[in-house]
mmCIF file of C-alpha atoms and ligand atoms in Angstrom:
data_model
loop_
_atom_site.group_PDB
_atom_site.id
_atom_site.type_symbol
_atom_site.label_atom_id
_atom_site.label_comp_id
_atom_site.label_asym_id
_atom_site.label_seq_id
_atom_site.Cartn_x
_atom_site.Cartn_y
_atom_site.Cartn_z
ATOM 1 C CA MET L 504 107.195 79.680 80.183
ATOM 2 C CA ALA L 505 104.203 79.792 77.903
ATOM 3 C CA ASP L 506 101.755 81.875 75.981
ATOM 4 C CA ILE L 507 98.100 81.006 75.881
ATOM 5 C CA SER L 508 95.716 81.572 73.032
ATOM 6 C CA ILE L 509 91.975 81.202 73.594
ATOM 7 C CA ARG L 510 89.614 81.375 70.629
ATOM 8 C CA THR L 511 85.821 81.780 70.813
ATOM 9 C CA ILE L 512 85.425 79.475 73.798
ATOM 10 C CA THR L 513 81.787 78.722 74.514
ATOM 11 C CA LYS L 514 80.449 76.495 77.265
ATOM 12 C CA THR L 515 76.922 75.977 78.531
ATOM 13 C CA HIS L 516 76.764 73.785 81.626
ATOM 14 C CA PRO L 517 74.337 70.870 81.362
ATOM 15 C CA GLY L 518 70.915 71.782 82.707
ATOM 16 C CA THR L 519 71.433 75.525 82.203
ATOM 17 C CA SER L 520 70.138 77.706 79.391
ATOM 18 C CA LYS L 521 72.696 80.525 79.308
ATOM 19 C CA PRO L 522 76.323 79.984 78.310
ATOM 20 C CA ALA L 523 78.786 80.354 81.215
ATOM 21 C CA THR L 524 81.350 81.548 78.656
ATOM 22 C CA ASP L 525 80.026 83.012 75.457
ATOM 23 C CA GLY L 526 82.656 83.085 72.690
ATOM 24 C CA ILE L 527 85.579 84.346 74.753
ATOM 25 C CA SER L 528 88.820 85.036 72.861
ATOM 26 C CA LEU L 529 91.952 86.021 74.730
ATOM 27 C CA ASP L 530 95.733 85.971 74.310
ATOM 28 C CA VAL L 531 97.955 85.793 77.363
ATOM 29 C CA VAL L 532 101.598 86.507 76.654
ATOM 30 C CA ASP L 533 104.545 84.641 78.086
ATOM 31 C CA GLY L 534 105.283 85.652 81.678
ATOM 32 C CA GLU L 535 102.189 87.816 82.007
ATOM 33 C CA LEU L 536 99.967 88.030 85.085
ATOM 34 C CA LEU L 537 96.470 88.394 83.685
ATOM 35 C CA VAL L 538 93.525 88.913 86.033
ATOM 36 C CA LEU L 539 89.985 87.863 85.158
ATOM 37 C CA VAL L 540 87.619 89.983 87.217
ATOM 38 C CA GLY L 541 83.855 90.160 87.275
ATOM 39 C CA PRO L 542 80.809 89.650 89.447
ATOM 40 C CA SER L 543 79.849 86.267 90.855
ATOM 41 C CA GLY L 544 78.549 83.886 88.204
ATOM 42 C CA CYS L 545 80.010 85.711 85.170
ATOM 43 C CA GLY L 546 81.984 82.658 84.005
ATOM 44 C CA LYS L 547 85.515 83.249 85.349
ATOM 45 C CA THR L 548 85.916 79.874 87.033
ATOM 46 C CA THR L 549 84.435 78.026 84.067
ATOM 47 C CA LEU L 550 87.014 79.630 81.765
ATOM 48 C CA LEU L 551 89.854 78.841 84.151
ATOM 49 C CA ARG L 552 88.749 75.216 84.500
ATOM 50 C CA MET L 553 88.680 74.845 80.711
ATOM 51 C CA ILE L 554 92.249 76.168 80.509
ATOM 52 C CA ALA L 555 93.225 73.713 83.248
ATOM 53 C CA GLY L 556 91.549 70.813 81.428
ATOM 54 C CA LEU L 557 88.975 70.182 84.161
ATOM 55 C CA GLU L 558 86.098 71.179 81.905
ATOM 56 C CA THR L 559 85.517 70.689 78.172
ATOM 57 C CA PRO L 560 84.250 73.561 76.005
ATOM 58 C CA ASP L 561 81.294 73.113 73.633
ATOM 59 C CA SER L 562 83.219 74.967 70.945
ATOM 60 C CA GLY L 563 86.365 77.012 70.475
ATOM 61 C CA THR L 564 90.026 76.219 71.037
ATOM 62 C CA ILE L 565 92.676 76.667 73.716
ATOM 63 C CA SER L 566 96.348 76.567 72.760
ATOM 64 C CA ILE L 567 99.364 76.674 75.051
ATOM 65 C CA ASN L 568 102.666 77.485 73.352
ATOM 66 C CA GLY L 569 101.021 77.036 69.971
ATOM 67 C CA LYS L 570 99.801 73.523 70.788
ATOM 68 C CA ASP L 571 96.057 72.874 70.741
ATOM 69 C CA VAL L 572 95.222 71.507 74.210
ATOM 70 C CA THR L 573 91.430 71.925 74.028
ATOM 71 C CA TYR L 574 90.740 68.237 74.583
ATOM 72 C CA LEU L 575 93.976 67.251 76.314
ATOM 73 C CA PRO L 576 93.526 65.835 79.841
ATOM 74 C CA ALA L 577 94.600 68.118 82.699
ATOM 75 C CA ARG L 578 97.620 65.992 83.652
ATOM 76 C CA ARG L 579 99.127 66.431 80.176
ATOM 77 C CA ARG L 580 98.942 70.228 80.071
ATOM 78 C CA ASN L 581 101.708 71.141 82.550
ATOM 79 C CA VAL L 582 99.353 73.554 84.260
ATOM 80 C CA SER L 583 99.219 74.191 88.015
ATOM 81 C CA MET L 584 96.083 75.414 89.757
ATOM 82 C CA VAL L 585 95.338 76.909 93.184
ATOM 83 C CA PHE L 586 91.706 76.871 94.224
ATOM 84 C CA GLN L 587 89.665 79.075 96.507
ATOM 85 C CA SER L 588 89.453 76.205 99.008
ATOM 86 C CA TYR L 589 93.209 75.687 98.969
ATOM 87 C CA ALA L 590 92.963 72.124 100.273
ATOM 88 C CA VAL L 591 96.316 71.321 101.785
ATOM 89 C CA PHE L 592 96.564 67.724 102.992
ATOM 90 C CA PRO L 593 96.029 67.814 106.779
ATOM 91 C CA HIS L 594 97.880 64.556 107.481
ATOM 92 C CA MET L 595 101.059 65.674 105.687
ATOM 93 C CA LYS L 596 103.657 68.060 106.990
ATOM 94 C CA VAL L 597 104.316 71.252 105.021
ATOM 95 C CA ARG L 598 107.395 69.643 103.413
ATOM 96 C CA GLN L 599 105.356 66.717 102.020
ATOM 97 C CA ASN L 600 102.494 68.996 101.025
ATOM 98 C CA ILE L 601 104.780 71.194 98.933
ATOM 99 C CA GLY L 602 106.619 68.237 97.414
ATOM 100 C CA PHE L 603 103.491 66.225 96.641
ATOM 101 C CA GLY L 604 103.380 66.980 92.906
ATOM 102 C CA LEU L 605 107.068 66.189 92.503
ATOM 103 C CA MET L 606 106.617 62.921 94.381
ATOM 104 C CA LEU L 607 103.735 61.954 92.074
ATOM 105 C CA ALA L 608 105.995 62.780 89.126
ATOM 106 C CA LYS L 609 108.546 60.375 90.692
ATOM 107 C CA ARG L 610 111.335 62.926 90.798
ATOM 108 C CA PRO L 611 114.527 61.863 92.621
ATOM 109 C CA LYS L 612 114.489 62.499 96.401
ATOM 110 C CA ALA L 613 117.407 64.939 96.372
ATOM 111 C CA GLU L 614 115.777 67.026 93.635
ATOM 112 C CA ILE L 615 112.467 67.104 95.537
ATOM 113 C CA ALA L 616 114.238 68.231 98.729
ATOM 114 C CA GLU L 617 116.071 70.980 96.878
ATOM 115 C CA ARG L 618 113.042 72.297 95.013
ATOM 116 C CA VAL L 619 110.832 72.205 98.107
ATOM 117 C CA GLN L 620 113.465 74.188 99.954
ATOM 118 C CA ARG L 621 113.591 76.776 97.172
ATOM 119 C CA ALA L 622 109.794 77.175 97.072
ATOM 120 C CA ALA L 623 109.690 77.382 100.891
ATOM 121 C CA ASP L 624 112.325 80.126 100.824
ATOM 122 C CA LEU L 625 110.372 82.065 98.227
ATOM 123 C CA LEU L 626 107.190 81.885 100.277
ATOM 124 C CA ASN L 627 108.749 82.446 103.690
ATOM 125 C CA LEU L 628 107.894 78.937 104.875
ATOM 126 C CA ARG L 629 111.373 77.709 105.713
ATOM 127 C CA ASP L 630 110.670 77.603 109.467
ATOM 128 C CA TYR L 631 107.422 75.709 109.039
ATOM 129 C CA LEU L 632 108.455 72.761 106.878
ATOM 130 C CA ASP L 633 108.047 70.254 109.696
ATOM 131 C CA ARG L 634 104.686 71.471 110.903
ATOM 132 C CA TYR L 635 101.271 70.101 110.059
ATOM 133 C CA PRO L 636 98.756 72.459 108.385
ATOM 134 C CA SER L 637 96.722 72.568 111.624
ATOM 135 C CA GLN L 638 99.733 74.231 113.261
ATOM 136 C CA LEU L 639 99.735 77.079 110.728
ATOM 137 C CA SER L 640 97.779 80.315 110.362
ATOM 138 C CA GLY L 641 95.371 80.767 107.440
ATOM 139 C CA GLY L 642 97.899 82.915 105.597
ATOM 140 C CA GLN L 643 100.643 80.331 106.063
ATOM 141 C CA ARG L 644 98.359 77.542 104.816
ATOM 142 C CA GLN L 645 97.607 79.659 101.776
ATOM 143 C CA ARG L 646 101.324 80.029 101.145
ATOM 144 C CA VAL L 647 101.722 76.250 101.309
ATOM 145 C CA ALA L 648 99.079 75.896 98.577
ATOM 146 C CA VAL L 649 100.909 78.423 96.397
ATOM 147 C CA ALA L 650 104.290 76.787 97.085
ATOM 148 C CA ARG L 651 102.812 73.442 96.061
ATOM 149 C CA ALA L 652 101.585 74.987 92.807
ATOM 150 C CA ILE L 653 104.828 76.725 91.847
ATOM 151 C CA VAL L 654 107.237 73.954 92.879
ATOM 152 C CA VAL L 655 106.325 71.787 89.907
ATOM 153 C CA ASP L 656 107.596 74.410 87.414
ATOM 154 C CA ALA L 657 104.366 74.372 85.429
ATOM 155 C CA ASP L 658 104.104 76.318 82.174
ATOM 156 C CA VAL L 659 100.988 78.059 83.428
ATOM 157 C CA LEU L 660 99.763 78.983 86.899
ATOM 158 C CA LEU L 661 95.999 79.267 87.359
ATOM 159 C CA MET L 662 94.687 80.860 90.533
ATOM 160 C CA ASP L 663 90.986 80.821 91.411
ATOM 161 C CA GLU L 664 90.207 83.369 94.131
ATOM 162 C CA PRO L 665 93.141 82.096 96.198
ATOM 163 C CA LEU L 666 92.914 84.837 98.812
ATOM 164 C CA SER L 667 89.196 84.805 99.463
ATOM 165 C CA ASN L 668 89.506 82.817 102.700
ATOM 166 C CA LEU L 669 91.923 85.296 104.245
ATOM 167 C CA ASP L 670 90.957 88.270 106.371
ATOM 168 C CA ALA L 671 91.320 91.753 104.894
ATOM 169 C CA LEU L 672 94.779 92.518 106.301
ATOM 170 C CA LEU L 673 96.269 89.157 105.306
ATOM 171 C CA ARG L 674 94.794 89.580 101.842
ATOM 172 C CA LEU L 675 96.602 92.866 101.427
ATOM 173 C CA GLN L 676 99.905 91.454 102.655
ATOM 174 C CA PHE L 677 99.661 88.329 100.581
ATOM 175 C CA ARG L 678 98.663 90.277 97.475
ATOM 176 C CA THR L 679 101.945 92.169 97.551
ATOM 177 C CA GLU L 680 103.939 89.005 98.268
ATOM 178 C CA PHE L 681 102.185 87.132 95.524
ATOM 179 C CA LYS L 682 102.890 89.843 92.954
ATOM 180 C CA LYS L 683 106.565 89.761 93.889
ATOM 181 C CA ILE L 684 106.730 85.976 93.661
ATOM 182 C CA VAL L 685 105.101 85.858 90.237
ATOM 183 C CA GLN L 686 107.520 88.546 89.025
ATOM 184 C CA GLN L 687 110.412 86.442 90.320
ATOM 185 C CA ILE L 688 109.356 83.099 88.880
ATOM 186 C CA GLY L 689 108.070 84.637 85.629
ATOM 187 C CA THR L 690 105.419 81.953 85.085
ATOM 188 C CA THR L 691 102.460 82.919 82.890
ATOM 189 C CA THR L 692 99.612 83.317 85.380
ATOM 190 C CA ILE L 693 95.860 83.735 85.108
ATOM 191 C CA TYR L 694 94.291 84.936 88.319
ATOM 192 C CA VAL L 695 90.552 84.962 88.951
ATOM 193 C CA THR L 696 88.926 87.306 91.439
ATOM 194 C CA HIS L 697 85.687 89.190 91.995
ATOM 195 C CA ASP L 698 87.591 91.777 94.038
ATOM 196 C CA GLN L 699 88.176 94.781 91.812
ATOM 197 C CA ALA L 700 90.904 96.252 94.046
ATOM 198 C CA GLU L 701 92.821 92.973 93.884
ATOM 199 C CA ALA L 702 92.454 92.928 90.094
ATOM 200 C CA LEU L 703 93.731 96.476 89.627
ATOM 201 C CA SER L 704 96.668 96.017 91.971
ATOM 202 C CA LEU L 705 97.833 92.598 90.763
ATOM 203 C CA GLY L 706 97.316 92.414 87.034
ATOM 204 C CA ASP L 707 99.723 93.307 84.257
ATOM 205 C CA ARG L 708 96.422 93.375 82.400
ATOM 206 C CA VAL L 709 92.865 92.873 83.581
ATOM 207 C CA ALA L 710 90.002 91.332 81.664
ATOM 208 C CA VAL L 711 86.616 92.440 82.956
ATOM 209 C CA VAL L 712 84.114 89.626 82.457
ATOM 210 C CA ARG L 713 80.368 90.023 82.355
ATOM 211 C CA GLU L 714 77.774 87.388 81.491
ATOM 212 C CA GLY L 715 80.284 85.085 79.836
ATOM 213 C CA ARG L 716 82.017 87.741 77.746
ATOM 214 C CA ILE L 717 85.059 89.958 78.117
ATOM 215 C CA THR L 718 83.782 93.510 78.299
ATOM 216 C CA GLN L 719 87.173 95.170 78.423
ATOM 217 C CA LEU L 720 90.799 94.055 78.407
ATOM 218 C CA GLY L 721 93.734 96.303 79.098
ATOM 219 C CA ASN L 722 96.252 97.514 81.603
ATOM 220 C CA PRO L 723 94.625 98.372 84.943
ATOM 221 C CA ILE L 724 95.192 102.125 84.715
ATOM 222 C CA ASP L 725 93.657 102.405 81.243
ATOM 223 C CA VAL L 726 90.671 100.277 82.170
ATOM 224 C CA TYR L 727 90.112 102.314 85.332
ATOM 225 C CA ASP L 728 90.524 105.650 83.523
ATOM 226 C CA HIS L 729 88.621 104.812 80.345
ATOM 227 C CA PRO L 730 85.907 102.284 81.172
ATOM 228 C CA ALA L 731 84.577 100.976 77.867
ATOM 229 C CA ASP L 732 81.039 100.983 79.221
ATOM 230 C CA SER L 733 79.164 102.100 82.290
ATOM 231 C CA PHE L 734 79.212 98.537 83.698
ATOM 232 C CA VAL L 735 83.024 98.576 83.875
ATOM 233 C CA GLY L 736 82.998 102.101 85.345
ATOM 234 C CA GLY L 737 80.541 100.989 87.988
ATOM 235 C CA PHE L 738 82.326 97.721 88.748
ATOM 236 C CA LEU L 739 85.917 98.958 89.039
ATOM 237 C CA GLY L 740 86.775 101.478 91.704
ATOM 238 C CA SER L 741 85.629 102.183 95.208
ATOM 239 C CA PRO L 742 83.433 104.158 95.219
ATOM 240 C CA PRO L 743 82.204 103.254 91.742
ATOM 241 C CA MET L 744 82.269 105.888 89.003
ATOM 242 C CA ASN L 745 79.446 108.458 89.288
ATOM 243 C CA PHE L 746 76.998 108.504 86.388
ATOM 244 C CA ILE L 747 74.962 111.673 85.991
ATOM 245 C CA PRO L 748 72.338 112.035 83.229
ATOM 246 C CA VAL L 749 72.961 115.284 81.338
ATOM 247 C CA ASP L 750 71.749 116.819 78.092
ATOM 248 C CA VAL L 751 73.999 118.023 75.312
ATOM 249 C CA THR L 752 72.770 121.312 73.893
ATOM 250 C CA SER L 753 74.083 123.605 71.241
ATOM 251 C CA SER L 754 73.515 127.325 71.392
ATOM 252 C CA SER L 755 75.150 130.166 69.435
ATOM 253 C CA GLY L 756 77.846 127.814 68.216
ATOM 254 C CA GLN L 757 78.641 126.661 71.760
ATOM 255 C CA VAL L 758 78.204 123.075 72.907
ATOM 256 C CA LEU L 759 76.925 122.888 76.447
ATOM 257 C CA LEU L 760 75.956 120.283 79.004
ATOM 258 C CA SER L 761 72.929 120.821 81.140
ATOM 259 C CA ALA L 762 71.413 119.210 84.183
ATOM 260 C CA GLY L 763 68.374 120.821 85.787
ATOM 261 C CA GLU L 764 68.991 124.569 85.797
ATOM 262 C CA MET L 765 72.728 124.229 85.337
ATOM 263 C CA ARG L 766 74.646 124.710 82.128
ATOM 264 C CA TRP L 767 78.352 124.331 81.533
ATOM 265 C CA GLN L 768 80.825 123.927 78.705
ATOM 266 C CA ALA L 769 80.883 120.510 76.998
ATOM 267 C CA PRO L 770 84.003 118.875 75.555
ATOM 268 C CA PRO L 771 84.154 119.600 71.797
ATOM 269 C CA HIS L 772 83.847 115.923 70.829
ATOM 270 C CA LEU L 773 80.242 115.927 72.069
ATOM 271 C CA ALA L 774 79.159 118.410 69.374
ATOM 272 C CA SER L 775 77.605 115.675 67.258
ATOM 273 C CA PHE L 776 75.439 114.576 70.219
ATOM 274 C CA ALA L 777 73.709 117.962 70.550
ATOM 275 C CA GLY L 778 70.042 117.473 71.368
ATOM 276 C CA ARG L 779 70.638 114.092 72.998
ATOM 277 C CA PRO L 780 70.805 112.898 76.596
ATOM 278 C CA VAL L 781 74.103 111.277 77.657
ATOM 279 C CA LEU L 782 75.452 109.788 80.876
ATOM 280 C CA MET L 783 78.369 111.718 82.312
ATOM 281 C CA GLY L 784 80.796 109.411 84.124
ATOM 282 C CA VAL L 785 83.205 110.930 86.611
ATOM 283 C CA ARG L 786 85.225 109.400 89.428
ATOM 284 C CA ALA L 787 84.951 110.730 92.973
ATOM 285 C CA GLU L 788 88.630 111.735 93.061
ATOM 286 C CA ASN L 789 88.280 113.725 89.837
ATOM 287 C CA ILE L 790 85.737 116.157 91.214
ATOM 288 C CA GLY L 791 87.218 119.226 92.860
ATOM 289 C CA VAL L 792 85.237 120.567 95.787
ATOM 290 C CA THR L 793 85.426 123.959 97.455
ATOM 291 C CA ALA L 794 83.367 125.634 100.142
ATOM 292 C CA ASP L 795 80.649 127.786 98.583
ATOM 293 C CA ALA L 796 81.758 130.959 100.366
ATOM 294 C CA PHE L 797 85.273 130.932 98.935
ATOM 295 C CA ASP L 798 84.571 130.263 95.338
ATOM 296 C CA SER L 799 82.141 131.738 92.901
ATOM 297 C CA GLY L 800 83.067 129.317 90.061
ATOM 298 C CA GLY L 801 82.087 125.662 89.828
ATOM 299 C CA LEU L 802 78.690 124.059 89.999
ATOM 300 C CA PRO L 803 76.503 124.275 93.094
ATOM 301 C CA ALA L 804 75.853 121.165 95.210
ATOM 302 C CA LYS L 805 74.833 120.410 98.774
ATOM 303 C CA VAL L 806 76.625 118.013 101.134
ATOM 304 C CA ASP L 807 74.434 115.173 102.313
ATOM 305 C CA VAL L 808 76.792 112.679 104.013
ATOM 306 C CA VAL L 809 80.387 113.093 105.227
ATOM 307 C CA GLU L 810 82.513 109.946 105.605
ATOM 308 C CA PRO L 811 86.139 110.403 106.706
ATOM 309 C CA THR L 812 88.255 107.501 105.423
ATOM 310 C CA GLY L 813 91.513 108.569 107.080
ATOM 311 C CA SER L 814 93.458 109.486 103.967
ATOM 312 C CA ALA L 815 90.523 111.437 102.478
ATOM 313 C CA VAL L 816 86.939 112.507 103.146
ATOM 314 C CA LEU L 817 84.243 110.894 101.074
ATOM 315 C CA LEU L 818 81.309 113.227 100.524
ATOM 316 C CA THR L 819 77.919 112.327 99.142
ATOM 317 C CA VAL L 820 76.526 115.505 97.648
ATOM 318 C CA ARG L 821 73.220 116.335 95.975
ATOM 319 C CA PHE L 822 73.970 117.631 92.512
ATOM 320 C CA ALA L 823 71.280 118.190 89.890
ATOM 321 C CA ASP L 824 68.912 115.883 91.811
ATOM 322 C CA HIS L 825 71.488 113.103 91.967
ATOM 323 C CA ASP L 826 73.658 111.633 94.709
ATOM 324 C CA VAL L 827 77.264 112.111 93.672
ATOM 325 C CA LYS L 828 80.359 110.794 95.490
ATOM 326 C CA VAL L 829 83.194 113.266 95.826
ATOM 327 C CA GLN L 830 86.576 112.512 97.326
ATOM 328 C CA ALA L 831 87.850 115.558 99.178
ATOM 329 C CA PRO L 832 91.238 115.999 100.871
ATOM 330 C CA ALA L 833 91.414 114.682 104.458
ATOM 331 C CA THR L 834 91.568 118.271 105.707
ATOM 332 C CA PHE L 835 88.277 119.266 104.043
ATOM 333 C CA ARG L 836 85.642 120.180 106.610
ATOM 334 C CA ALA L 837 81.941 120.089 105.846
ATOM 335 C CA GLU L 838 78.700 119.287 107.613
ATOM 336 C CA PRO L 839 75.578 117.761 106.124
ATOM 337 C CA GLY L 840 73.653 120.631 104.536
ATOM 338 C CA THR L 841 76.782 122.667 103.660
ATOM 339 C CA LYS L 842 76.669 124.277 100.231
ATOM 340 C CA VAL L 843 79.714 123.534 98.107
ATOM 341 C CA ARG L 844 80.970 124.090 94.559
ATOM 342 C CA LEU L 845 82.066 121.243 92.324
ATOM 343 C CA ASN L 846 84.744 121.575 89.678
ATOM 344 C CA LEU L 847 84.586 119.047 86.893
ATOM 345 C CA SER L 848 87.832 118.818 85.002
ATOM 346 C CA GLU L 849 87.072 118.109 81.373
ATOM 347 C CA PRO L 850 89.882 115.578 80.654
ATOM 348 C CA GLN L 851 88.546 113.356 83.413
ATOM 349 C CA LEU L 852 84.949 113.288 82.225
ATOM 350 C CA ARG L 853 83.698 110.262 80.295
ATOM 351 C CA PHE L 854 80.429 110.137 78.383
ATOM 352 C CA TYR L 855 78.255 107.114 77.770
ATOM 353 C CA ASP L 856 75.322 106.348 75.549
ATOM 354 C CA PRO L 857 72.362 105.858 77.941
ATOM 355 C CA GLU L 858 70.902 103.162 75.677
ATOM 356 C CA THR L 859 73.930 101.025 74.828
ATOM 357 C CA ALA L 860 75.965 101.982 77.949
ATOM 358 C CA LEU L 861 78.999 102.318 75.643
ATOM 359 C CA LEU L 862 81.664 105.005 75.930
ATOM 360 C CA LEU L 863 81.114 107.800 73.437
ATOM 361 C CA GLU L 864 84.459 108.239 71.768
ATOM 362 C CA ASP L 865 85.379 111.205 69.600
ATOM 363 C CA ALA L 866 82.419 111.367 67.302
HETATM 364 P P1 ATP N 846 82.100 83.016 91.236
HETATM 365 O O1 ATP N 846 82.906 84.280 91.356
HETATM 366 O O2 ATP N 846 80.834 83.051 92.039
HETATM 367 O O3 ATP N 846 82.900 81.773 91.442
HETATM 368 P P2 ATP N 846 82.300 82.763 88.357
HETATM 369 O O4 ATP N 846 82.403 84.053 87.641
HETATM 370 O O5 ATP N 846 83.559 82.019 88.580
HETATM 371 O O6 ATP N 846 81.529 82.972 89.722
HETATM 372 P P3 ATP N 846 81.271 80.351 87.154
HETATM 373 O O7 ATP N 846 81.523 79.532 88.378
HETATM 374 O O8 ATP N 846 82.154 80.119 85.996
HETATM 375 O O9 ATP N 846 81.266 81.894 87.501
HETATM 376 O O10 ATP N 846 79.764 80.138 86.729
HETATM 377 C C1 ATP N 846 79.227 80.712 85.538
HETATM 378 C C2 ATP N 846 77.777 80.257 85.394
HETATM 379 O O11 ATP N 846 77.738 78.865 85.166
HETATM 380 C C3 ATP N 846 76.927 80.509 86.626
HETATM 381 O O12 ATP N 846 75.650 80.880 86.211
HETATM 382 C C4 ATP N 846 76.901 79.171 87.328
HETATM 383 O O13 ATP N 846 75.720 79.011 88.055
HETATM 384 C C5 ATP N 846 76.978 78.197 86.162
HETATM 385 N N1 ATP N 846 77.691 76.962 86.530
HETATM 386 C C6 ATP N 846 78.976 76.843 86.944
HETATM 387 N N2 ATP N 846 79.309 75.556 87.141
HETATM 388 C C7 ATP N 846 78.201 74.817 86.861
HETATM 389 C C8 ATP N 846 77.890 73.429 86.860
HETATM 390 N N3 ATP N 846 78.804 72.527 87.183
HETATM 391 N N4 ATP N 846 76.645 73.070 86.499
HETATM 392 C C9 ATP N 846 75.724 73.972 86.140
HETATM 393 N N5 ATP N 846 75.950 75.292 86.114
HETATM 394 C C10 ATP N 846 77.171 75.730 86.469
#
């Protein structure tokens, strides 16, 4: 059990000019599963390795349970780490692989046997304890790596893209299992991934990292619903949030949005942006779509591409000279070229400053 406190951690790798982490501050509470998510090269692994003690920051501090561990060697931090290349030892059976850390710590044999058994039960590996890694599937090998990490009862579990070597189906299965296991053992966990779906589904909170900084930190639903900037909106979600340039206009006391020939009511909080261009952010599932013939309301658009996904139909429509993704119900029928009407529900619209990319809050 542990909480982690990170303060203005900066690290520039030798031979590089840009910091891999640029003044990151972060508190992880006891028992929390926090996910660091961001594009390749944004500094996630560097931060994780500094928490593990495998890398030294240039400045800033890292504390675990109130104790400054910034310069403490990895072996004295009681931290367990699972890497992307979850190297299990090929010459050891699963039992020895899982118990390796306990053996190094010179724990009594009976205790090792008991704890290995418990970890194997938790990870559904009981029937494989006497096999070699080569006799296991990729998913089972991955479970061995996780069992080996949790068996030592570390204060903190650090996971660096642990599922990236698994195929899509195994990833999904293991994601659910992993969430359950972390809930059961209650160990404070930091999990690194570049997969936004994994981040949203796993994390108690997610920290979106970009160019060495945390852009947004919060619970997954809030971050998904209220992206703090257009980068987060574009990074989280599949498809990414739509961003449509619109103008805010004010006429006869009414605040309106306009794009091309179209005009429609603007949310009242945009009144102070009258006369300015803004970026309207809206998610595909928050755009209502109806066939043109059945509805005279809504804004006109034309279907360009129709992609059934099974549970829904993803449409790419031309709206105000922009390609916009719209998620329609699975039963929605349309052909390329069909005219449709879009209904934008005001509570689900977000507005961003085109220059700073930041969310325009109530002004
Ligand atoms: P990925 O998802 O691809 O693993 P990441 O977000 O984990 O990426 P880091 O591995 O932390 O990113 O890398 C951050 C930046 O630091 C990158 O620009 C990378 O090239 C650089 N970097 C990482 N390790 C080293 C190193 N040992 N020497 C020099 N530069 C490094």
